[in-house]
Amino acid sequence: GAVVSQHPSRVICKSGTSVKIECRSLDFQATTMFWYRQFPKQSLMLMATSNEGSKATYEQGVEKDKFLINHASLTLSTLTVTSAHPEDSSFYICSARRASGGNEQFFGPGTRLTVL
Amino acid sequence: GENVGLHLPTLSVQEGDNSIINCAYSNSASDYFIWYKQESGKGPQFIIDIRSNMDKRQGQRVTVLLNKTVKHLSLQIAATQPGDSAVYFCAENKDTGRRALTFGSGTRLQVQP
């Protein structure tokens, strides 16, 4: 149990285009999902907290108009990178917490974004 | 800034030896700590966690030690195997409301057969 999937696993896009990444909790409901970004040989950096049915909470320095987050259901959160540029190339990872409670976060496999 | 660096510290051990990976955390108010294993190109995999009201917790081949006095966390892996080779991150829950995690900078474990 507690499986989180991400789609796509990797995406290559041209500069200026928008890319949507999906994060799904497959066998549990998640009121809260988190989006992280990881550059090569670095740690995971929290970008935003996605709350079902309400606006996301963004970390300092993360542009909310560039990284649009939608958490429309208890099993799906999406991250849209708008007008992507090469510096947005990174590994994007989501995690989810059970709606039923508990501290543990279950992580997705990540999405590798490459912007040309 | 935090977690900026081109090189992860690396711990190299022989297969069968015990490994100890250390982590310093930043917030004395953090109440929950987790160790994750990350293989190349994959998401983090949960290893073991510990709450701040404990100082030791054991799992299968792994032990986490928490020293709140010096804000130090360690992961001990017994009888290290080649499959344990990965990057290991500690994470702390600084924000007790949102339960968001802050990750440490990571340590690469290389197990020599």
PDB file of C-alpha atoms in Angstrom:
ATOM      1  CA  GLY A   1       0.000   0.000   0.000  1.00  0.00           C
ATOM      2  CA  ALA A   2       0.834   3.729  -0.047  1.00  0.00           C
ATOM      3  CA  VAL A   3       2.001   3.978  -3.640  1.00  0.00           C
ATOM      4  CA  VAL A   4       2.521   7.341  -5.304  1.00  0.00           C
ATOM      5  CA  SER A   5       2.944   7.636  -9.058  1.00  0.00           C
ATOM      6  CA  GLN A   6       4.116  10.489 -11.254  1.00  0.00           C
ATOM      7  CA  HIS A   7       3.514  11.103 -14.904  1.00  0.00           C
ATOM      8  CA  PRO A   8       5.415  11.581 -17.073  1.00  0.00           C
ATOM      9  CA  SER A   9       8.627  10.029 -15.778  1.00  0.00           C
ATOM     10  CA  ARG A  10      10.657  12.224 -18.090  1.00  0.00           C
ATOM     11  CA  VAL A  11       9.851  15.060 -20.437  1.00  0.00           C
ATOM     12  CA  ILE A  12      11.841  17.155 -22.853  1.00  0.00           C
ATOM     13  CA  CYS A  13      10.356  20.431 -24.005  1.00  0.00           C
ATOM     14  CA  LYS A  14      11.321  23.583 -25.828  1.00  0.00           C
ATOM     15  CA  SER A  15      11.996  26.811 -23.989  1.00  0.00           C
ATOM     16  CA  GLY A  16       8.841  28.862 -23.550  1.00  0.00           C
ATOM     17  CA  THR A  17       6.421  25.951 -23.461  1.00  0.00           C
ATOM     18  CA  SER A  18       4.456  24.732 -20.440  1.00  0.00           C
ATOM     19  CA  VAL A  19       4.718  21.287 -18.932  1.00  0.00           C
ATOM     20  CA  LYS A  20       2.259  19.558 -16.606  1.00  0.00           C
ATOM     21  CA  ILE A  21       3.375  16.898 -14.143  1.00  0.00           C
ATOM     22  CA  GLU A  22       0.849  14.698 -12.372  1.00  0.00           C
ATOM     23  CA  CYS A  23       1.192  13.165  -8.923  1.00  0.00           C
ATOM     24  CA  ARG A  24      -1.272  10.461  -7.911  1.00  0.00           C
ATOM     25  CA  SER A  25      -1.780   8.525  -4.720  1.00  0.00           C
ATOM     26  CA  LEU A  26      -2.868   5.129  -6.049  1.00  0.00           C
ATOM     27  CA  ASP A  27      -4.221   3.344  -3.004  1.00  0.00           C
ATOM     28  CA  PHE A  28      -4.887   6.040  -0.441  1.00  0.00           C
ATOM     29  CA  GLN A  29      -6.375   9.479  -0.167  1.00  0.00           C
ATOM     30  CA  ALA A  30      -4.091  12.433   0.371  1.00  0.00           C
ATOM     31  CA  THR A  31      -5.293  15.797   1.615  1.00  0.00           C
ATOM     32  CA  THR A  32      -1.744  17.108   1.446  1.00  0.00           C
ATOM     33  CA  MET A  33       0.850  16.603  -1.242  1.00  0.00           C
ATOM     34  CA  PHE A  34       4.269  18.191  -1.445  1.00  0.00           C
ATOM     35  CA  TRP A  35       6.331  19.174  -4.469  1.00  0.00           C
ATOM     36  CA  TYR A  36      10.129  19.094  -4.345  1.00  0.00           C
ATOM     37  CA  ARG A  37      12.814  19.972  -6.848  1.00  0.00           C
ATOM     38  CA  GLN A  38      16.217  18.347  -6.960  1.00  0.00           C
ATOM     39  CA  PHE A  39      19.156  19.587  -9.005  1.00  0.00           C
ATOM     40  CA  PRO A  40      22.036  17.200  -9.837  1.00  0.00           C
ATOM     41  CA  LYS A  41      24.071  16.152  -6.806  1.00  0.00           C
ATOM     42  CA  GLN A  42      21.942  18.265  -4.509  1.00  0.00           C
ATOM     43  CA  SER A  43      19.286  17.591  -1.980  1.00  0.00           C
ATOM     44  CA  LEU A  44      15.526  17.851  -2.312  1.00  0.00           C
ATOM     45  CA  MET A  45      14.203  21.373  -1.892  1.00  0.00           C
ATOM     46  CA  LEU A  46      10.566  21.869  -0.984  1.00  0.00           C
ATOM     47  CA  MET A  47       8.780  24.040  -3.518  1.00  0.00           C
ATOM     48  CA  ALA A  48       5.214  24.036  -2.281  1.00  0.00           C
ATOM     49  CA  THR A  49       2.579  22.301  -0.232  1.00  0.00           C
ATOM     50  CA  SER A  50      -0.515  21.295  -2.150  1.00  0.00           C
ATOM     51  CA  ASN A  51      -3.767  21.165  -0.224  1.00  0.00           C
ATOM     52  CA  GLU A  52      -6.878  19.507  -1.621  1.00  0.00           C
ATOM     53  CA  GLY A  53      -9.545  22.059  -2.353  1.00  0.00           C
ATOM     54  CA  SER A  54      -7.502  25.122  -1.432  1.00  0.00           C
ATOM     55  CA  LYS A  55      -4.587  27.185  -2.642  1.00  0.00           C
ATOM     56  CA  ALA A  56      -1.088  25.816  -2.461  1.00  0.00           C
ATOM     57  CA  THR A  57       1.460  27.203  -0.025  1.00  0.00           C
ATOM     58  CA  TYR A  58       4.695  28.157  -1.740  1.00  0.00           C
ATOM     59  CA  GLU A  59       8.147  28.287  -0.202  1.00  0.00           C
ATOM     60  CA  GLN A  60      10.066  31.524  -0.222  1.00  0.00           C
ATOM     61  CA  GLY A  61      11.639  32.188  -3.588  1.00  0.00           C
ATOM     62  CA  VAL A  62       9.297  29.911  -5.553  1.00  0.00           C
ATOM     63  CA  GLU A  63       7.174  31.838  -8.050  1.00  0.00           C
ATOM     64  CA  LYS A  64       3.554  30.790  -7.743  1.00  0.00           C
ATOM     65  CA  ASP A  65       2.704  32.131 -11.196  1.00  0.00           C
ATOM     66  CA  LYS A  66       5.443  30.058 -12.767  1.00  0.00           C
ATOM     67  CA  PHE A  67       4.797  26.834 -10.885  1.00  0.00           C
ATOM     68  CA  LEU A  68       1.035  26.352 -10.896  1.00  0.00           C
ATOM     69  CA  ILE A  69      -0.293  23.735  -8.522  1.00  0.00           C
ATOM     70  CA  ASN A  70      -3.750  22.238  -8.591  1.00  0.00           C
ATOM     71  CA  HIS A  71      -4.988  19.666  -6.087  1.00  0.00           C
ATOM     72  CA  ALA A  72      -8.501  19.031  -7.301  1.00  0.00           C
ATOM     73  CA  SER A  73      -9.075  15.633  -5.742  1.00  0.00           C
ATOM     74  CA  LEU A  74      -7.843  13.546  -2.845  1.00  0.00           C
ATOM     75  CA  THR A  75      -5.688  11.457  -5.163  1.00  0.00           C
ATOM     76  CA  LEU A  76      -4.295  13.919  -7.686  1.00  0.00           C
ATOM     77  CA  SER A  77      -2.089  17.001  -7.597  1.00  0.00           C
ATOM     78  CA  THR A  78      -0.610  18.616 -10.685  1.00  0.00           C
ATOM     79  CA  LEU A  79       2.379  20.900 -11.098  1.00  0.00           C
ATOM     80  CA  THR A  80       2.522  23.011 -14.258  1.00  0.00           C
ATOM     81  CA  VAL A  81       5.809  24.656 -15.119  1.00  0.00           C
ATOM     82  CA  THR A  82       4.781  27.619 -17.232  1.00  0.00           C
ATOM     83  CA  SER A  83       7.034  29.191 -19.860  1.00  0.00           C
ATOM     84  CA  ALA A  84       9.786  26.760 -19.018  1.00  0.00           C
ATOM     85  CA  HIS A  85      13.414  27.793 -19.439  1.00  0.00           C
ATOM     86  CA  PRO A  86      16.620  25.751 -19.342  1.00  0.00           C
ATOM     87  CA  GLU A  87      17.218  26.712 -15.713  1.00  0.00           C
ATOM     88  CA  ASP A  88      13.957  24.932 -14.829  1.00  0.00           C
ATOM     89  CA  SER A  89      15.504  21.649 -15.933  1.00  0.00           C
ATOM     90  CA  SER A  90      15.495  19.496 -12.824  1.00  0.00           C
ATOM     91  CA  PHE A  91      14.117  16.382 -11.138  1.00  0.00           C
ATOM     92  CA  TYR A  92      10.658  17.111  -9.732  1.00  0.00           C
ATOM     93  CA  ILE A  93       9.420  14.810  -6.976  1.00  0.00           C
ATOM     94  CA  CYS A  94       6.094  14.750  -5.213  1.00  0.00           C
ATOM     95  CA  SER A  95       5.089  13.180  -1.923  1.00  0.00           C
ATOM     96  CA  ALA A  96       1.768  12.563  -0.256  1.00  0.00           C
ATOM     97  CA  ARG A  97       0.471  12.193   3.277  1.00  0.00           C
ATOM     98  CA  ARG A  98      -2.483  10.031   4.123  1.00  0.00           C
ATOM     99  CA  ALA A  99      -5.733  11.869   4.739  1.00  0.00           C
ATOM    100  CA  SER A 100      -6.277   9.476   7.633  1.00  0.00           C
ATOM    101  CA  GLY A 101      -3.259  10.956   9.407  1.00  0.00           C
ATOM    102  CA  GLY A 102       0.255   9.922  10.305  1.00  0.00           C
ATOM    103  CA  ASN A 103       3.624  11.546   9.832  1.00  0.00           C
ATOM    104  CA  GLU A 104       4.965   9.504   6.964  1.00  0.00           C
ATOM    105  CA  GLN A 105       5.247  10.966   3.486  1.00  0.00           C
ATOM    106  CA  PHE A 106       5.174   8.611   0.531  1.00  0.00           C
ATOM    107  CA  PHE A 107       7.293   9.718  -2.388  1.00  0.00           C
ATOM    108  CA  GLY A 108       6.712   9.385  -6.094  1.00  0.00           C
ATOM    109  CA  PRO A 109       9.406   8.178  -8.497  1.00  0.00           C
ATOM    110  CA  GLY A 110      10.141  11.660  -9.795  1.00  0.00           C
ATOM    111  CA  THR A 111       9.888  13.409 -13.167  1.00  0.00           C
ATOM    112  CA  ARG A 112      12.980  14.443 -15.061  1.00  0.00           C
ATOM    113  CA  LEU A 113      12.338  17.712 -16.900  1.00  0.00           C
ATOM    114  CA  THR A 114      14.757  18.871 -19.559  1.00  0.00           C
ATOM    115  CA  VAL A 115      14.131  22.250 -21.186  1.00  0.00           C
ATOM    116  CA  LEU A 116      16.030  22.845 -24.408  1.00  0.00           C
TER     117      LEU A 116
ATOM    118  CA  GLY B   1      22.684  28.764   0.349  1.00  0.00           C
ATOM    119  CA  GLU B   2      21.551  25.638   2.094  1.00  0.00           C
ATOM    120  CA  ASN B   3      22.223  22.349   0.306  1.00  0.00           C
ATOM    121  CA  VAL B   4      24.262  23.959  -2.406  1.00  0.00           C
ATOM    122  CA  GLY B   5      27.246  21.912  -3.431  1.00  0.00           C
ATOM    123  CA  LEU B   6      28.780  20.107  -6.357  1.00  0.00           C
ATOM    124  CA  HIS B   7      30.000  17.103  -4.432  1.00  0.00           C
ATOM    125  CA  LEU B   8      28.179  14.897  -2.002  1.00  0.00           C
ATOM    126  CA  PRO B   9      30.297  13.559   0.858  1.00  0.00           C
ATOM    127  CA  THR B  10      31.015   9.917   0.202  1.00  0.00           C
ATOM    128  CA  LEU B  11      31.333   7.022   2.612  1.00  0.00           C
ATOM    129  CA  SER B  12      33.056   3.997   1.167  1.00  0.00           C
ATOM    130  CA  VAL B  13      32.810   0.697   3.041  1.00  0.00           C
ATOM    131  CA  GLN B  14      33.545  -2.952   2.408  1.00  0.00           C
ATOM    132  CA  GLU B  15      30.694  -5.379   1.979  1.00  0.00           C
ATOM    133  CA  GLY B  16      29.811  -6.882   5.337  1.00  0.00           C
ATOM    134  CA  ASP B  17      31.092  -3.950   7.379  1.00  0.00           C
ATOM    135  CA  ASN B  18      28.830  -1.684   9.379  1.00  0.00           C
ATOM    136  CA  SER B  19      28.132   1.822   8.049  1.00  0.00           C
ATOM    137  CA  ILE B  20      27.408   4.955  10.007  1.00  0.00           C
ATOM    138  CA  ILE B  21      25.996   7.981   8.242  1.00  0.00           C
ATOM    139  CA  ASN B  22      25.710  11.214  10.169  1.00  0.00           C
ATOM    140  CA  CYS B  23      23.481  14.242   9.876  1.00  0.00           C
ATOM    141  CA  ALA B  24      23.261  17.542  11.715  1.00  0.00           C
ATOM    142  CA  TYR B  25      19.838  19.103  11.829  1.00  0.00           C
ATOM    143  CA  SER B  26      19.038  22.727  12.325  1.00  0.00           C
ATOM    144  CA  ASN B  27      15.867  23.221  14.324  1.00  0.00           C
ATOM    145  CA  SER B  28      15.665  22.228  17.965  1.00  0.00           C
ATOM    146  CA  ALA B  29      11.860  22.360  17.674  1.00  0.00           C
ATOM    147  CA  SER B  30      11.719  19.621  15.015  1.00  0.00           C
ATOM    148  CA  ASP B  31       9.730  16.689  16.351  1.00  0.00           C
ATOM    149  CA  TYR B  32      10.109  14.028  13.687  1.00  0.00           C
ATOM    150  CA  PHE B  33      13.086  12.766  11.710  1.00  0.00           C
ATOM    151  CA  ILE B  34      13.385  10.358   8.826  1.00  0.00           C
ATOM    152  CA  TRP B  35      16.153   8.687   6.873  1.00  0.00           C
ATOM    153  CA  TYR B  36      15.653   8.158   3.152  1.00  0.00           C
ATOM    154  CA  LYS B  37      17.611   6.193   0.578  1.00  0.00           C
ATOM    155  CA  GLN B  38      17.725   7.492  -2.974  1.00  0.00           C
ATOM    156  CA  GLU B  39      19.032   5.542  -5.909  1.00  0.00           C
ATOM    157  CA  SER B  40      20.013   7.292  -9.098  1.00  0.00           C
ATOM    158  CA  GLY B  41      17.022   8.616 -11.041  1.00  0.00           C
ATOM    159  CA  LYS B  42      14.483   7.488  -8.434  1.00  0.00           C
ATOM    160  CA  GLY B  43      12.439   9.062  -5.682  1.00  0.00           C
ATOM    161  CA  PRO B  44      13.427   8.793  -2.017  1.00  0.00           C
ATOM    162  CA  GLN B  45      12.688   5.516  -0.296  1.00  0.00           C
ATOM    163  CA  PHE B  46      11.744   5.498   3.401  1.00  0.00           C
ATOM    164  CA  ILE B  47      14.195   3.662   5.631  1.00  0.00           C
ATOM    165  CA  ILE B  48      13.385   4.491   9.230  1.00  0.00           C
ATOM    166  CA  ASP B  49      11.969   7.310  11.298  1.00  0.00           C
ATOM    167  CA  ILE B  50      12.164   8.521  14.864  1.00  0.00           C
ATOM    168  CA  ARG B  51      10.204  10.941  16.972  1.00  0.00           C
ATOM    169  CA  SER B  52      11.896  13.514  19.153  1.00  0.00           C
ATOM    170  CA  ASN B  53      10.774  11.788  22.354  1.00  0.00           C
ATOM    171  CA  MET B  54      13.035   8.845  21.515  1.00  0.00           C
ATOM    172  CA  ASP B  55      16.805   8.570  21.196  1.00  0.00           C
ATOM    173  CA  LYS B  56      17.083   5.247  19.411  1.00  0.00           C
ATOM    174  CA  ARG B  57      15.014   3.145  17.097  1.00  0.00           C
ATOM    175  CA  GLN B  58      15.881  -0.099  15.391  1.00  0.00           C
ATOM    176  CA  GLY B  59      14.678  -1.679  12.214  1.00  0.00           C
ATOM    177  CA  GLN B  60      15.876  -4.536  10.108  1.00  0.00           C
ATOM    178  CA  ARG B  61      19.658  -4.021   9.793  1.00  0.00           C
ATOM    179  CA  VAL B  62      19.228  -0.302  10.476  1.00  0.00           C
ATOM    180  CA  THR B  63      19.340   1.790  13.627  1.00  0.00           C
ATOM    181  CA  VAL B  64      18.678   5.506  13.974  1.00  0.00           C
ATOM    182  CA  LEU B  65      20.160   7.447  16.871  1.00  0.00           C
ATOM    183  CA  LEU B  66      18.977  10.902  17.844  1.00  0.00           C
ATOM    184  CA  ASN B  67      21.000  13.259  20.031  1.00  0.00           C
ATOM    185  CA  LYS B  68      18.881  16.298  20.667  1.00  0.00           C
ATOM    186  CA  THR B  69      21.542  17.985  22.791  1.00  0.00           C
ATOM    187  CA  VAL B  70      23.818  18.481  19.807  1.00  0.00           C
ATOM    188  CA  LYS B  71      21.098  18.194  17.145  1.00  0.00           C
ATOM    189  CA  HIS B  72      22.644  15.133  15.583  1.00  0.00           C
ATOM    190  CA  LEU B  73      21.094  12.179  13.837  1.00  0.00           C
ATOM    191  CA  SER B  74      22.845   9.035  12.665  1.00  0.00           C
ATOM    192  CA  LEU B  75      21.929   6.001  10.607  1.00  0.00           C
ATOM    193  CA  GLN B  76      23.701   2.746  11.266  1.00  0.00           C
ATOM    194  CA  ILE B  77      23.504  -0.016   8.676  1.00  0.00           C
ATOM    195  CA  ALA B  78      24.650  -3.423   9.805  1.00  0.00           C
ATOM    196  CA  ALA B  79      26.382  -5.864   7.454  1.00  0.00           C
ATOM    197  CA  THR B  80      26.318  -3.423   4.549  1.00  0.00           C
ATOM    198  CA  GLN B  81      25.503  -4.971   1.183  1.00  0.00           C
ATOM    199  CA  PRO B  82      26.178  -3.769  -2.375  1.00  0.00           C
ATOM    200  CA  GLY B  83      22.449  -3.066  -2.707  1.00  0.00           C
ATOM    201  CA  ASP B  84      22.794  -0.470   0.026  1.00  0.00           C
ATOM    202  CA  SER B  85      24.859   1.733  -2.307  1.00  0.00           C
ATOM    203  CA  ALA B  86      22.859   4.934  -2.769  1.00  0.00           C
ATOM    204  CA  VAL B  87      22.578   8.492  -1.500  1.00  0.00           C
ATOM    205  CA  TYR B  88      21.153   8.779   1.996  1.00  0.00           C
ATOM    206  CA  PHE B  89      19.294  11.840   3.223  1.00  0.00           C
ATOM    207  CA  CYS B  90      18.102  12.754   6.649  1.00  0.00           C
ATOM    208  CA  ALA B  91      14.985  14.885   6.865  1.00  0.00           C
ATOM    209  CA  GLU B  92      13.415  16.815   9.707  1.00  0.00           C
ATOM    210  CA  ASN B  93       9.929  18.074  10.224  1.00  0.00           C
ATOM    211  CA  LYS B  94      10.413  21.723  11.114  1.00  0.00           C
ATOM    212  CA  ASP B  95       6.878  22.774  10.424  1.00  0.00           C
ATOM    213  CA  THR B  96       4.704  20.862  12.848  1.00  0.00           C
ATOM    214  CA  GLY B  97       1.551  22.237  11.230  1.00  0.00           C
ATOM    215  CA  ARG B  98       2.012  21.382   7.572  1.00  0.00           C
ATOM    216  CA  ARG B  99       4.320  18.443   8.269  1.00  0.00           C
ATOM    217  CA  ALA B 100       6.645  19.658   5.512  1.00  0.00           C
ATOM    218  CA  LEU B 101      10.109  18.097   5.519  1.00  0.00           C
ATOM    219  CA  THR B 102      13.495  19.763   5.253  1.00  0.00           C
ATOM    220  CA  PHE B 103      16.156  17.530   3.783  1.00  0.00           C
ATOM    221  CA  GLY B 104      19.820  17.406   4.691  1.00  0.00           C
ATOM    222  CA  SER B 105      22.517  17.598   2.054  1.00  0.00           C
ATOM    223  CA  GLY B 106      22.967  13.853   1.646  1.00  0.00           C
ATOM    224  CA  THR B 107      25.769  11.287   1.847  1.00  0.00           C
ATOM    225  CA  ARG B 108      26.709   8.871  -0.875  1.00  0.00           C
ATOM    226  CA  LEU B 109      27.346   5.346   0.386  1.00  0.00           C
ATOM    227  CA  GLN B 110      29.565   3.179  -1.802  1.00  0.00           C
ATOM    228  CA  VAL B 111      29.807  -0.470  -0.880  1.00  0.00           C
ATOM    229  CA  GLN B 112      32.839  -2.274  -2.221  1.00  0.00           C
ATOM    230  CA  PRO B 113      32.257  -5.979  -2.911  1.00  0.00           C
TER     231      PRO B 113
END
